[in-house]
Amino acid sequence: MHARRFRRALLAWFRRHGRDLPWRRTRDPYHVAVSEFMLQQTQVSRVEGYYIRFLRRFPSLDHLAAARPSAVREAWAGLGYYRRAANLHALARVVRSEHDGVIPRDPAVLRQLPGIGPYTAGAIATFAFEQSTPAVDTNVERVIRRAFHPRLGRGAQASARIWRTAAALVPGRGSSAWAFNQAIMELGALICTAREARCAECPVARSCSTGKVAMRRRGRVPPLRARGARARR
Ligand code: SF4
């Protein structure tokens, strides 16, 4: 696994091309949690306006915990999947009553909260607390599969393998871990999409299994045997 080269190329690309999104300008755990609940099943472009309006209406976890369910539902209206709003509201109340109003930083503890699965626990841990922990959503899984496990099957074992690879890739330093997790998601959203893998313009193509095959077909990198011969000289 070309982890170091992959990381370096990805981070350099993200510094230049990562989108300036409101939840990327904060490390406030409540704000990060709101963004992560809204982004489940919903595109970034739809979430931005809702995120800003929701936080104007419920600027802190205490405000949200004290709100009536109808008010939370009203603020979520139009975004869909209302179960997320109910879970977020329940989370605010549990955090207020059981965690002194402080969102926990440990992914294992986060997973005990309403509406939080492995991905969201990892996302809050890394995006709010800059922890070196993986956060594998569908975009990240797609990138890791294509880059490191192009023939991996489906199921629980395959999923565990993807998470292990993600954990091995995340840098140890907090701010770099934050940037890496944002970057790999961004790559899956903008370049390595479900519809097409745009390998010709991908920053990690030279350390990606799928990308190397695509580039070889286009004559962009020498075939493996020639590269091996050159290395032996
Ligand atoms: S090189 Fe292609 S397959 Fe690999 S991560 Fe980039 S777009 Fe995806």
PDB file of C-alpha atoms and ligand atoms in Angstrom, residues 6 142-143 146-147 187 191-193 196-200 202-206 208-212 214-215, ligand 1:
ATOM      1  CA  PHE A   6      -1.404   8.587  -1.428  1.00  0.00           C
ATOM      2  CA  ARG A 142     -15.608   3.856  -2.846  1.00  0.00           C
ATOM      3  CA  VAL A 143     -12.200   5.581  -2.976  1.00  0.00           C
ATOM      4  CA  ARG A 146     -10.876   1.460  -6.022  1.00  0.00           C
ATOM      5  CA  ALA A 147      -7.490   2.538  -4.725  1.00  0.00           C
ATOM      6  CA  LEU A 187     -12.190  13.176  -3.592  1.00  0.00           C
ATOM      7  CA  ILE A 191     -13.415  13.098  -8.672  1.00  0.00           C
ATOM      8  CA  CYS A 192     -13.888   9.439  -7.766  1.00  0.00           C
ATOM      9  CA  THR A 193     -17.656   9.560  -7.931  1.00  0.00           C
ATOM     10  CA  GLU A 196     -17.439   7.755 -12.888  1.00  0.00           C
ATOM     11  CA  ALA A 197     -13.846   7.512 -11.729  1.00  0.00           C
ATOM     12  CA  ARG A 198     -12.110  10.491 -13.348  1.00  0.00           C
ATOM     13  CA  CYS A 199      -8.659   8.940 -13.031  1.00  0.00           C
ATOM     14  CA  ALA A 200      -7.065  11.169 -15.671  1.00  0.00           C
ATOM     15  CA  CYS A 202      -7.144  12.441 -10.066  1.00  0.00           C
ATOM     16  CA  PRO A 203      -4.320  13.510  -7.736  1.00  0.00           C
ATOM     17  CA  VAL A 204      -3.807   9.980  -6.331  1.00  0.00           C
ATOM     18  CA  ALA A 205      -3.887   8.067  -9.623  1.00  0.00           C
ATOM     19  CA  ARG A 206      -0.241   6.995  -9.286  1.00  0.00           C
ATOM     20  CA  CYS A 208      -4.304   3.869  -6.814  1.00  0.00           C
ATOM     21  CA  SER A 209      -4.763   0.338  -8.189  1.00  0.00           C
ATOM     22  CA  THR A 210      -7.638   1.338 -10.453  1.00  0.00           C
ATOM     23  CA  GLY A 211      -5.992   4.598 -11.467  1.00  0.00           C
ATOM     24  CA  LYS A 212      -2.737   2.898 -12.464  1.00  0.00           C
ATOM     25  CA  ALA A 214      -6.518   3.433 -16.294  1.00  0.00           C
ATOM     26  CA  MET A 215      -3.327   5.432 -16.839  1.00  0.00           C
TER      27      MET A 215
HETATM   28  S1  SF4 B   1      -7.302   7.208  -9.636  1.00  0.00           S
HETATM   29 FE1  SF4 B   1      -9.388   6.825 -10.345  1.00  0.00          FE
HETATM   30  S2  SF4 B   1     -10.148   5.110  -9.152  1.00  0.00           S
HETATM   31 FE2  SF4 B   1      -8.309   5.901  -8.115  1.00  0.00          FE
HETATM   32  S3  SF4 B   1      -9.076   7.311  -6.578  1.00  0.00           S
HETATM   33 FE3  SF4 B   1      -8.628   8.507  -8.402  1.00  0.00          FE
HETATM   34  S4  SF4 B   1     -10.535   8.585  -9.601  1.00  0.00           S
HETATM   35 FE4  SF4 B   1     -10.730   6.950  -8.053  1.00  0.00          FE
END
